PDB file of C-alpha atoms and ligand atoms in Angstrom:
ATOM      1  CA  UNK D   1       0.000   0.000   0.000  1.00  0.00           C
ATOM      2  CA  UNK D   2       1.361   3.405  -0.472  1.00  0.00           C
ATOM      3  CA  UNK D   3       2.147   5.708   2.260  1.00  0.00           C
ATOM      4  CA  UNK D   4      -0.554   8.434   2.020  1.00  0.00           C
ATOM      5  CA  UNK D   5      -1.578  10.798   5.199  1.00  0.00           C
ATOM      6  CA  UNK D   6      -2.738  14.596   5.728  1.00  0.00           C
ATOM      7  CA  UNK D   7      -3.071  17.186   8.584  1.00  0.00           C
ATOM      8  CA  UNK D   8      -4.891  20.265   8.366  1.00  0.00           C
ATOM      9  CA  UNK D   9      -4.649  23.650  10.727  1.00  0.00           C
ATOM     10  CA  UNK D  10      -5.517  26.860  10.570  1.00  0.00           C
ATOM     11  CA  UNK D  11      -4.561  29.936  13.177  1.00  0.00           C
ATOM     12  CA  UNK D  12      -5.218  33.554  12.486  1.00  0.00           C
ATOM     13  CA  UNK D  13      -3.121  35.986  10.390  1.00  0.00           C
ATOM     14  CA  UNK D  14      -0.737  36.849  13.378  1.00  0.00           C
ATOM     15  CA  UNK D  15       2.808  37.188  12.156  1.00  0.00           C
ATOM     16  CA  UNK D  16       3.782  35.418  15.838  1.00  0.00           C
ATOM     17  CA  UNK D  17       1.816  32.413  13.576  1.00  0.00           C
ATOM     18  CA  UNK D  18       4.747  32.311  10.512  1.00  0.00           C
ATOM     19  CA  UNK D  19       7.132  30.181  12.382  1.00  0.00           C
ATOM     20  CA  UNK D  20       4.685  27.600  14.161  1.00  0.00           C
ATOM     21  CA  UNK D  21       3.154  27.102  10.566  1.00  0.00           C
ATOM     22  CA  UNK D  22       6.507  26.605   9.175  1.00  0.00           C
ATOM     23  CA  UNK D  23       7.497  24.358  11.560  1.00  0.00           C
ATOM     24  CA  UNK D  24       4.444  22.438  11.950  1.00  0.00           C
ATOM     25  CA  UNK D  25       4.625  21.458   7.931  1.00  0.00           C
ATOM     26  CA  UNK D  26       7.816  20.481   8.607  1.00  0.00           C
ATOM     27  CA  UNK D  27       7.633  17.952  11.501  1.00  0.00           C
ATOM     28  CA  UNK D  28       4.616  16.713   9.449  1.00  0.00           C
ATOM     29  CA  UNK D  29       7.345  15.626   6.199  1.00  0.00           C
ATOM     30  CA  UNK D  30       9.839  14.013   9.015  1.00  0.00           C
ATOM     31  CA  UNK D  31       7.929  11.000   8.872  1.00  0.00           C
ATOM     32  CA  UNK D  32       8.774  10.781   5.421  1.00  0.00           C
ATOM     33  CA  UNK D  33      12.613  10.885   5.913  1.00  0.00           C
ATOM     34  CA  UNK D  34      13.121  14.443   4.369  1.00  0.00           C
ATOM     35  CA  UNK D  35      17.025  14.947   3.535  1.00  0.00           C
ATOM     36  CA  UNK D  36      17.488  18.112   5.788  1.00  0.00           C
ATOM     37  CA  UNK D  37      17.569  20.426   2.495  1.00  0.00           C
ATOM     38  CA  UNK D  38      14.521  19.119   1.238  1.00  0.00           C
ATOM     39  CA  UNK D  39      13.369  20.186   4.961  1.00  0.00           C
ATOM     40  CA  UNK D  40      15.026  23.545   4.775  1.00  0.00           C
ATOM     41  CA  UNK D  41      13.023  24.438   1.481  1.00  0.00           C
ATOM     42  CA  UNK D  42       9.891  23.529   2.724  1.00  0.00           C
ATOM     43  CA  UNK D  43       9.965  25.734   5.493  1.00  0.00           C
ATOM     44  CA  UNK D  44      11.086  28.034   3.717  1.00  0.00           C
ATOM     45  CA  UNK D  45       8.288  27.818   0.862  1.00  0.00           C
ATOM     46  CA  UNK D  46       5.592  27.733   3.657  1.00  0.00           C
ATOM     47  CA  UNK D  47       7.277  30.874   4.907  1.00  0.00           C
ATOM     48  CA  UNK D  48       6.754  32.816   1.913  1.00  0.00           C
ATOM     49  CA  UNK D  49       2.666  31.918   1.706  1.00  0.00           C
ATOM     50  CA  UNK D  50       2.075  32.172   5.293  1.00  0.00           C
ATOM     51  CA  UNK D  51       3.782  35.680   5.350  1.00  0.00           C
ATOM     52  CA  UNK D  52       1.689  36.721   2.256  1.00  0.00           C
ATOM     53  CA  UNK D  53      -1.293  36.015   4.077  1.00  0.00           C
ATOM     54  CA  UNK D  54      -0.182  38.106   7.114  1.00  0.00           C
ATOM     55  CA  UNK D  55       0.754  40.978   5.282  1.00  0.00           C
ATOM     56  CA  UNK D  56      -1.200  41.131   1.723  1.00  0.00           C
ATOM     57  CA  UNK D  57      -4.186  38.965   2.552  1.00  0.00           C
ATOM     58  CA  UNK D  58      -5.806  40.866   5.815  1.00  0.00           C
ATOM     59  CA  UNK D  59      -3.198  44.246   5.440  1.00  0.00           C
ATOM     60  CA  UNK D  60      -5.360  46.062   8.327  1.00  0.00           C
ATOM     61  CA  UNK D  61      -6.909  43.342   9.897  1.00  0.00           C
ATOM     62  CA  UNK D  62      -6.589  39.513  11.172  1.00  0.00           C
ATOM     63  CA  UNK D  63      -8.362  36.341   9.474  1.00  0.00           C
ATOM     64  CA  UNK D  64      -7.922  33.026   9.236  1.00  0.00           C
ATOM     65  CA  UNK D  65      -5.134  31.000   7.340  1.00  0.00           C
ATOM     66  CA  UNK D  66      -5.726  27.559   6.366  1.00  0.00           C
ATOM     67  CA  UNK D  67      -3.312  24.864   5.772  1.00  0.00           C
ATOM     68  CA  UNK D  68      -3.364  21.370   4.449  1.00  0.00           C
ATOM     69  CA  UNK D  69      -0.291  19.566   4.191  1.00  0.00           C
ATOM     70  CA  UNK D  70      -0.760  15.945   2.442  1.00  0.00           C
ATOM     71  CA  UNK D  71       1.460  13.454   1.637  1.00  0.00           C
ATOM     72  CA  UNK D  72       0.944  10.584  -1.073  1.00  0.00           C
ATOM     73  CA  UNK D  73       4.241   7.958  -2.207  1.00  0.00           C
ATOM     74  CA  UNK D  74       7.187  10.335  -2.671  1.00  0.00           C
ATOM     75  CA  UNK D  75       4.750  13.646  -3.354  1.00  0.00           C
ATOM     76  CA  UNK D  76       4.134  16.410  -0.542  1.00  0.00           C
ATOM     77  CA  UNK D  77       1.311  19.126  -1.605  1.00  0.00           C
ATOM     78  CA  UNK D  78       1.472  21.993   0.511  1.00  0.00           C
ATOM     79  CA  UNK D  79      -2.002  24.619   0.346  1.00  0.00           C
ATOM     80  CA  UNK D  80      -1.711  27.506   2.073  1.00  0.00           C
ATOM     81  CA  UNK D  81      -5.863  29.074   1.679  1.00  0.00           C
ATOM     82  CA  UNK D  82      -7.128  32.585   2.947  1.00  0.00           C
ATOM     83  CA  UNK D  83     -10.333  34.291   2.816  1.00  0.00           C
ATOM     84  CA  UNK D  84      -8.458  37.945   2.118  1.00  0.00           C
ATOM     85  CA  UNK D  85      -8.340  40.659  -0.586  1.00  0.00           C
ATOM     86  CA  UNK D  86      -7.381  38.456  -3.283  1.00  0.00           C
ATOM     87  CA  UNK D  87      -5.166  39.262  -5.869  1.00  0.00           C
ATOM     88  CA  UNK D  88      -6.158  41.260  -9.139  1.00  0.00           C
ATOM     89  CA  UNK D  89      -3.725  40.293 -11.426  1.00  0.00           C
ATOM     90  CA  UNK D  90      -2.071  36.627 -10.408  1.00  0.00           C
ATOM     91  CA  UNK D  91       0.489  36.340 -13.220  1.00  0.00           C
ATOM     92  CA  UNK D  92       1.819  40.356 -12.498  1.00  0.00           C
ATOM     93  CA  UNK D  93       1.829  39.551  -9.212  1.00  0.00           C
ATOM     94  CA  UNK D  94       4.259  36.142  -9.372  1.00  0.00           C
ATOM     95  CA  UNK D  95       6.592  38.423 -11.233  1.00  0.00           C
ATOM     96  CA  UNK D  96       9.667  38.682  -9.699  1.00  0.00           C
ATOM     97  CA  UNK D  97       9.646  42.606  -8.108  1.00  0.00           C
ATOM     98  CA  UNK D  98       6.531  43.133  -8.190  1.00  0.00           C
ATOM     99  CA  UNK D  99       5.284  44.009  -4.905  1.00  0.00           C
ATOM    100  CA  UNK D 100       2.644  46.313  -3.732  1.00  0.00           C
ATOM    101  CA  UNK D 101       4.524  46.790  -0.636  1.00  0.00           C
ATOM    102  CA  UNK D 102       7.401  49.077  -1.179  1.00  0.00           C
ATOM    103  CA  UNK D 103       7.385  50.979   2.133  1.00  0.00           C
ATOM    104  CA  UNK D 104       7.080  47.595   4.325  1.00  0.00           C
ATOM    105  CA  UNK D 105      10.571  46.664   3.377  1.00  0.00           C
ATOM    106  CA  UNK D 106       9.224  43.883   0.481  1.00  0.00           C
ATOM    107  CA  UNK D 107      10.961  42.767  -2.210  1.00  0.00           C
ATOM    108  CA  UNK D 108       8.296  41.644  -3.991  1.00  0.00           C
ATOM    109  CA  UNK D 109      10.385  37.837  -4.501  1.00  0.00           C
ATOM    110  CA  UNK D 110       8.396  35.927  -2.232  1.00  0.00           C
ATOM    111  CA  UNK D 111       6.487  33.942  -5.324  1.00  0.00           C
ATOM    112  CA  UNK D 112      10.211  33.254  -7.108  1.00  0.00           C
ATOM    113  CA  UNK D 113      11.393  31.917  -3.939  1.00  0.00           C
ATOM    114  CA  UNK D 114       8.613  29.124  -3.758  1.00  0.00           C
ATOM    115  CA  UNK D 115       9.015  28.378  -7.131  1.00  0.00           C
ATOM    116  CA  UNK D 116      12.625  27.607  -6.455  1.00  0.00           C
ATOM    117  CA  UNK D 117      12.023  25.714  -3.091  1.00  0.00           C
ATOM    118  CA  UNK D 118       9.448  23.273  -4.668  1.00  0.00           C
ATOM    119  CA  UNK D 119       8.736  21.220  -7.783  1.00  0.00           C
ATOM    120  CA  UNK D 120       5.212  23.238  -9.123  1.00  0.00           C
ATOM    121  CA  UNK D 121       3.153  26.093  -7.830  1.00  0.00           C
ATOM    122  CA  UNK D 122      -0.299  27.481  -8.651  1.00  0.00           C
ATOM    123  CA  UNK D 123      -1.989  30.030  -7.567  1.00  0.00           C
ATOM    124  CA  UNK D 124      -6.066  30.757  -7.727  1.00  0.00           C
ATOM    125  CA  UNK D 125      -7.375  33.909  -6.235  1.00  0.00           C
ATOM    126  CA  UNK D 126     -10.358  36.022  -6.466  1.00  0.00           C
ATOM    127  CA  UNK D 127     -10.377  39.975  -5.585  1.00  0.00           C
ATOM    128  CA  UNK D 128     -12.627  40.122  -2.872  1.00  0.00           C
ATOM    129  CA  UNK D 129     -12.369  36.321  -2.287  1.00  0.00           C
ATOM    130  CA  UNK D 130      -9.153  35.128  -1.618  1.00  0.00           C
ATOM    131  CA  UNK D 131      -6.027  33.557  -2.151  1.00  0.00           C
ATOM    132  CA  UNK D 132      -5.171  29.884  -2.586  1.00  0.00           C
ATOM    133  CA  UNK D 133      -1.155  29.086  -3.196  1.00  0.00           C
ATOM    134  CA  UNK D 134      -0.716  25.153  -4.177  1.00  0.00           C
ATOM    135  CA  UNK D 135       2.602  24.238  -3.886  1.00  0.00           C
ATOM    136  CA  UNK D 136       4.114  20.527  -4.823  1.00  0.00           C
ATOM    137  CA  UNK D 137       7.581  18.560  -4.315  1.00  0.00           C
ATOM    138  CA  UNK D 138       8.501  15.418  -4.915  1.00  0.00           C
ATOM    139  CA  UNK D 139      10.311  14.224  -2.048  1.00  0.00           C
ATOM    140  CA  UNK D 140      11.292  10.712  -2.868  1.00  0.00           C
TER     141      UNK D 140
ATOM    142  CA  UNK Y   1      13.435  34.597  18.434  1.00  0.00           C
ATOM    143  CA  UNK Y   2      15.853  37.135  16.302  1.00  0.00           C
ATOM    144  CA  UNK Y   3      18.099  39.497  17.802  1.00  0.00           C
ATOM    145  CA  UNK Y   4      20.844  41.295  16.915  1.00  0.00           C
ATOM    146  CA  UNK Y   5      24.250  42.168  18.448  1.00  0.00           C
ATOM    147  CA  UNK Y   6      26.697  44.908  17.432  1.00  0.00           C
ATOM    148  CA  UNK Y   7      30.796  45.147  17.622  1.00  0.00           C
ATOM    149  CA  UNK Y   8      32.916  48.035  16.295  1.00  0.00           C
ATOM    150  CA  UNK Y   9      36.329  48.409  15.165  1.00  0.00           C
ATOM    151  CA  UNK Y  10      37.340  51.715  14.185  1.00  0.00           C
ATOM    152  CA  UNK Y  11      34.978  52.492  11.580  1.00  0.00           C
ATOM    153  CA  UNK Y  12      33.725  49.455  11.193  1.00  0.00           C
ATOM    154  CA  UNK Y  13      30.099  48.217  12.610  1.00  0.00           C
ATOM    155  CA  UNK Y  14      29.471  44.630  12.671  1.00  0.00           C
ATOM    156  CA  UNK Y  15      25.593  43.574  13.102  1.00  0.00           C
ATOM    157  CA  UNK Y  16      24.903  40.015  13.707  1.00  0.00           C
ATOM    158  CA  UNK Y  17      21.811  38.425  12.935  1.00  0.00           C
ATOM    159  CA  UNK Y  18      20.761  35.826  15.238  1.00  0.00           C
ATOM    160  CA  UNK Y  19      17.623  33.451  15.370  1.00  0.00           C
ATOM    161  CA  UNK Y  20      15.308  33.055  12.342  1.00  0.00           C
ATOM    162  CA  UNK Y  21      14.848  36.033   9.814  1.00  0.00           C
ATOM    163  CA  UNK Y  22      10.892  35.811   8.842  1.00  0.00           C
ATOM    164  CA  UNK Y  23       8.639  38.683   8.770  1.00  0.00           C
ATOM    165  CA  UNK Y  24       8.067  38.373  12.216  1.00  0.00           C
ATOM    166  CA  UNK Y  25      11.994  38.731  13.046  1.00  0.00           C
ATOM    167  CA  UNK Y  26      13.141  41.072  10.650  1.00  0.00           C
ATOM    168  CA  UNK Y  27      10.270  43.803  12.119  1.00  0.00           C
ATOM    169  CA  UNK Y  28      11.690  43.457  15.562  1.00  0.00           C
ATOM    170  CA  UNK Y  29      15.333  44.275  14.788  1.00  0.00           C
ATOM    171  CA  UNK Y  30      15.318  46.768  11.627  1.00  0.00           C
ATOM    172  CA  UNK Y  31      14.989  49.915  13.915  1.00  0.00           C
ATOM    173  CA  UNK Y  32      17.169  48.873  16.230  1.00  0.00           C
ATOM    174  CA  UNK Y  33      20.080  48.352  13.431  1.00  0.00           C
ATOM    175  CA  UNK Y  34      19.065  51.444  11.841  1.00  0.00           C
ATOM    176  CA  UNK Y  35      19.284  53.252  15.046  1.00  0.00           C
ATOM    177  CA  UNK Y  36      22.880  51.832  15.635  1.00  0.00           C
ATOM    178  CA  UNK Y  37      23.780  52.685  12.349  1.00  0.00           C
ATOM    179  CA  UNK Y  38      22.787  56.491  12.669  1.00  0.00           C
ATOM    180  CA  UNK Y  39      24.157  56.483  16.102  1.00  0.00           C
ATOM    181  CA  UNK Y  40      27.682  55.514  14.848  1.00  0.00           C
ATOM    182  CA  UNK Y  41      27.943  56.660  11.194  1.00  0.00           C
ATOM    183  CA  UNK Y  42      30.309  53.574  10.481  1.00  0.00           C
ATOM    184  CA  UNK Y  43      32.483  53.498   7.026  1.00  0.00           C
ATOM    185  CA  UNK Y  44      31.637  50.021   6.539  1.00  0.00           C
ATOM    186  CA  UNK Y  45      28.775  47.774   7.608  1.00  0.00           C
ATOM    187  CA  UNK Y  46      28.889  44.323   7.819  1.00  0.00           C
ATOM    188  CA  UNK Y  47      25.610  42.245   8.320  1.00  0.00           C
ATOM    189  CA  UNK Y  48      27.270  39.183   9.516  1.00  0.00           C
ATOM    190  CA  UNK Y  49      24.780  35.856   8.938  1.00  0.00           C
ATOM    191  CA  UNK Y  50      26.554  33.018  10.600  1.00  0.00           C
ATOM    192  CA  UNK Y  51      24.234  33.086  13.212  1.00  0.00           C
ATOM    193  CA  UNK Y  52      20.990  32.956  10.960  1.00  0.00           C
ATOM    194  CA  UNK Y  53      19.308  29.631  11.231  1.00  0.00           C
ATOM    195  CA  UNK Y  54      16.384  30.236   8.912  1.00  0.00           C
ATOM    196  CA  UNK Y  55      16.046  33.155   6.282  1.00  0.00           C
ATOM    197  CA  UNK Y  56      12.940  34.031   3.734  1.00  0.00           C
ATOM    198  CA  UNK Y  57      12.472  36.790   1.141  1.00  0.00           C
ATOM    199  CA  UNK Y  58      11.931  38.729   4.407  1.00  0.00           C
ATOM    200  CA  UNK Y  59      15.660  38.763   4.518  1.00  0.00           C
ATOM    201  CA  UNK Y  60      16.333  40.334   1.393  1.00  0.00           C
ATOM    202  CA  UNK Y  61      13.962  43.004   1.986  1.00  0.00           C
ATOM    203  CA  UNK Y  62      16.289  43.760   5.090  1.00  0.00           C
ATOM    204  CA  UNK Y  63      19.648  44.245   3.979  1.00  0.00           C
ATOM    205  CA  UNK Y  64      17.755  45.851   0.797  1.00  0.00           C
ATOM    206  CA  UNK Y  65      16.735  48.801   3.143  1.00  0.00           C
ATOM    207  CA  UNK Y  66      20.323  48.759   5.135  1.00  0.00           C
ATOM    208  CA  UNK Y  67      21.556  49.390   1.822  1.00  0.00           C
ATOM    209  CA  UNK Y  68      19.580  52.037   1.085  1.00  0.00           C
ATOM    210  CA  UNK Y  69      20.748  53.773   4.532  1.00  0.00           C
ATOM    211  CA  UNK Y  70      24.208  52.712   4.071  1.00  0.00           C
ATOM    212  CA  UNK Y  71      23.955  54.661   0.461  1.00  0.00           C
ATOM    213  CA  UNK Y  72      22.870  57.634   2.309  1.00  0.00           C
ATOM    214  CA  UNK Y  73      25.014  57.342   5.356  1.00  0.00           C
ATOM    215  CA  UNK Y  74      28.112  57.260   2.603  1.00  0.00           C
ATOM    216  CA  UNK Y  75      29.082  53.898   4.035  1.00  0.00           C
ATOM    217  CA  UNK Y  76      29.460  50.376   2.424  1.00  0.00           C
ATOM    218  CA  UNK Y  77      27.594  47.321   3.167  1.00  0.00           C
ATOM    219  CA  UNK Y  78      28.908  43.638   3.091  1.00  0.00           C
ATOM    220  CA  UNK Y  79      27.149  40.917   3.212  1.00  0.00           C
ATOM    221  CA  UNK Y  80      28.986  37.490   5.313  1.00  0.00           C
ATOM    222  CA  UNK Y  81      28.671  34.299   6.433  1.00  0.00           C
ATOM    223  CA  UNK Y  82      25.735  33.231   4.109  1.00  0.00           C
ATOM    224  CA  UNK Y  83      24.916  29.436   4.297  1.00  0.00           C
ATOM    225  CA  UNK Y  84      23.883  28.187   1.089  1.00  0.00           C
ATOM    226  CA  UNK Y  85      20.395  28.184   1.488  1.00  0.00           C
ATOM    227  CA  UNK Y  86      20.331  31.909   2.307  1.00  0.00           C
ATOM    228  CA  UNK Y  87      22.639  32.406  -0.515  1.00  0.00           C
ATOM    229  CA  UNK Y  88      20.157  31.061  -2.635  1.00  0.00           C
ATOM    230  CA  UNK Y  89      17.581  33.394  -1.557  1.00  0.00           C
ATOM    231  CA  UNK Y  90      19.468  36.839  -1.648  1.00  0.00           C
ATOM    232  CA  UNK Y  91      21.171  35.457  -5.177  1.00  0.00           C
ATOM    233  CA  UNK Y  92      17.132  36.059  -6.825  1.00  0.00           C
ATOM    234  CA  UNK Y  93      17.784  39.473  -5.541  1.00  0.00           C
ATOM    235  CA  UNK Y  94      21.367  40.056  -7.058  1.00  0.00           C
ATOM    236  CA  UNK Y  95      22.737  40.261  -3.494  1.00  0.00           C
ATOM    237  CA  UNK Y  96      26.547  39.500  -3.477  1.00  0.00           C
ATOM    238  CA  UNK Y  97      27.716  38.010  -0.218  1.00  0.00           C
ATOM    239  CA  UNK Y  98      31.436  37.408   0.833  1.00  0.00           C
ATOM    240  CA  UNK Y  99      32.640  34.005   2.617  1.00  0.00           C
ATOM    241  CA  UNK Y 100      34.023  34.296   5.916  1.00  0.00           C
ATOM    242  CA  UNK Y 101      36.671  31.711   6.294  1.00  0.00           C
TER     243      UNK Y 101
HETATM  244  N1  ATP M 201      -2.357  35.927  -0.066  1.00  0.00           N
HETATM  245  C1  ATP M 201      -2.344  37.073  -0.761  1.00  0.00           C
HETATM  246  N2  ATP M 201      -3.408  37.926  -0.732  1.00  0.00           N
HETATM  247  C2  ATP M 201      -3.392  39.091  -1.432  1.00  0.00           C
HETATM  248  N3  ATP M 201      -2.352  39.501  -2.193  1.00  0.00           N
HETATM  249  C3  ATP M 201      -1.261  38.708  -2.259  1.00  0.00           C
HETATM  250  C4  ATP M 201      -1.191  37.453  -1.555  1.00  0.00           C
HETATM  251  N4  ATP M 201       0.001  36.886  -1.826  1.00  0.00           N
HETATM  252  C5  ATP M 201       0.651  37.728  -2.661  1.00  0.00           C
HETATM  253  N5  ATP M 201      -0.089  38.820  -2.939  1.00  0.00           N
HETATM  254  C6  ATP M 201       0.284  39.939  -3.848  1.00  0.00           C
HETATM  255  O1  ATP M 201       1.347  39.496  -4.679  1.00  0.00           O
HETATM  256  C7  ATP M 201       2.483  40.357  -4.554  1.00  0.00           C
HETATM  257  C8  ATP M 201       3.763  39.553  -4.729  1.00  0.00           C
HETATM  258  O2  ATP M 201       3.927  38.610  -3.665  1.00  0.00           O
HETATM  259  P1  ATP M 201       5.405  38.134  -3.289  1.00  0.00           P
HETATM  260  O3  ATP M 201       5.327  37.228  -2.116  1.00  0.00           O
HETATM  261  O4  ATP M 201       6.078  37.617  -4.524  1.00  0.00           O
HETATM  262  O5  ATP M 201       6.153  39.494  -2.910  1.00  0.00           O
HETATM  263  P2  ATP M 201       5.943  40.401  -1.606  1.00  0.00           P
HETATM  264  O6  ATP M 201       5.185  39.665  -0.565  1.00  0.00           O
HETATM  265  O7  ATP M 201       5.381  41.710  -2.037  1.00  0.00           O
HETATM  266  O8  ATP M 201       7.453  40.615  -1.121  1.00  0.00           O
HETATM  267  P3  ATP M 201       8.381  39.519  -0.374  1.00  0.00           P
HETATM  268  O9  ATP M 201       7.645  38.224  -0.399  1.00  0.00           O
HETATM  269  O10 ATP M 201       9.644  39.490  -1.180  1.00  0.00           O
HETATM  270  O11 ATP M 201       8.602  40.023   0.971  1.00  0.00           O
HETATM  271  C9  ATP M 201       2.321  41.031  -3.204  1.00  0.00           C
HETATM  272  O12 ATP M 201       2.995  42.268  -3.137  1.00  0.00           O
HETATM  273  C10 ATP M 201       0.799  41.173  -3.117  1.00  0.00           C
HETATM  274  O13 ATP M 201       0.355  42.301  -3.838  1.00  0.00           O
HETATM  275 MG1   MG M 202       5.709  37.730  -0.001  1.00  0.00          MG
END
C-alpha cells in the first residue's frame, strides 16, 4: 500500500503564527525521511505563503489561514488558503519585483522563492475572495 | 526569536543576525540596526549571517533597506557568512555576499 496521510490547521493571520506554521509542515514531512535540504526548502516555501497572508491577505486586519499539508508515495502538496483581498492580477503579481509593498521593506520575490524551493506552484485567487497558493515537491 | 548584536572596530560596525529572519523577526530588529547605524555613522557595515538559522524573502527586503541607509550614510555594506540556502535566496535578488573563512 502506499504511504498516504494529511493534517490540516488553521490559526489567524498573526505574524507570531509564521514560524509555528513553518514548523508544523515540517515535523509533518519528518515522517517521510526528508534529507534536511529538502526540509530547509519547505519551510522556507511555507514561509513565503504564510507571510503573504499576514501581510497582503488581511493588510489592516486579522483572518484566518488555512493549511493542508498531504502526503501521497514520494509527493508532498502543501495549500496555504485565505479568505483575504485576493489578488487582481495573479500572473503580475508572481513576477519577480513586483510588490505592492514598497514601504514595508518587500521585495516583492516571495512567489520566485517558492518556485525555487518546490517542484510546481499554482496560484487561484479572487479579488474580494481570496487567495489559494498550491505548492508541490517530490520528495522521494 | 531574532536578535541582533553589534561590535565596532574603528569604523567598522558589525551587526549580527541571530535566530530566524521571517517577517516576524526582521520587524523586531530593523529599527534597532538602523538606530545603531545612525548612532555611529560607520564606514563600513557588515551584516554578519553566521548566526541565521532560517532566512525568507523577508531577509532580502532587510539588507535591501540597510543598503539604502548605508547609500545615504556614505558607508558600504557587506554581506557574510551566508549558508547556502540563504545564498540562494538573496542570489534572486542580485545580493553578493562574501565568505568568511
Ligand atoms: N495571499 C495574498 N493575498 C493578497 N495579495 C497577495 C497574496 N500573496 C501575494 N499577494 C500579492 O502578490 C504580490 C507579490 O507577492 P510576493 O510574495 O512575490 O512578494 P511580496 O510579498 O510583495 O514581497 P516579499 O515576499 O519578497 O517580501 C504582493 O505584493 C501582493 O500584492
Ligand atoms: Mg511575499
Amino acid at each position: 500500500m502506499q504511504n498516504e496521510n494529511y493534517f490540516r490547521i488553521s490559526f489567524p493571520s498573526k505574524s507570531v503564527n509564521e514560524s509555528f506554521a513553518r514548523m508544523s509542515v515540517a515535523s509533518f514531512c519528518m515522517q517521510f525521511d526528508p534529507t534536511i535540504e529538502q526540509i530547509n526548502d519547505i519551510k522556507t516555501a511555507v514561509s513565503e505563503a504564510v507571510t503573504n497572508c499576514v501581510v497582503h491577505a488581511y493588510p489592516d486586519s486579522c483572518g484566518p489561514v488555512y493549511i493542508t499539508t498531504r502526503l501521497k508515495g514520494d509527493k508532498l502538496t502543501v495549500t496555504v488558503r485565505d479568505s483575504g483581498i485576493g489578488i487582481e492580477n495573479v500572473q503580475q503579481a508572481m513576477r519577480p519585483m513586483f510588490t505592492t509593498d514598497a514601504a514595508g521593506e518587500r521585495a516583492g520575490l516571495g512567489f520566485a522563492v517558492m518556485q525555487t524551493f518546490m517542484d510546481k506552484i499554482k496560484v487561484y485567487s479572487k479579488p474580494g475572495k481570496g487567495t489559494k497558493v498550491v505548492m508541490t515537491k517530490n520528495i522521494g | 526569536m531574532t536578535s541582533v548584536e553589534f561590535s565596532q572596530d574603528k569604523s567598522k560596525l558589525t551587526v549580527s543576525l541571530i535566530g530566524e529572519i521571517d517577517h516576524h523577526g526582521a520587524q523586531r530588529i530593523r529599527d534597532e540596526i538602523d538606530r545603531q547605524i545612525l548612532k555611529i555613522m560607520p564606514g563600513i557595515v557588515v551584516m554578519d549571517f553566521s548566526k541565521v538559522t532560517f532566512m525568507d524573502s523577508s531577509g532580502i527586503g532587510l539588507v535591501l533597506a540597510r543598503s539604502k541607509l548605508c547609500a545615504d550614510c556614505k558607508a558600504s555594506l557587506y554581506v557574510e557568512s551566508v549558508d547556502r540556502q540563504t545564498g540562494r535566496i538573496l542570489a534572486l535578488a542580485g545580493i553578493k555576499t562574501i565568505q568568511n573563512i
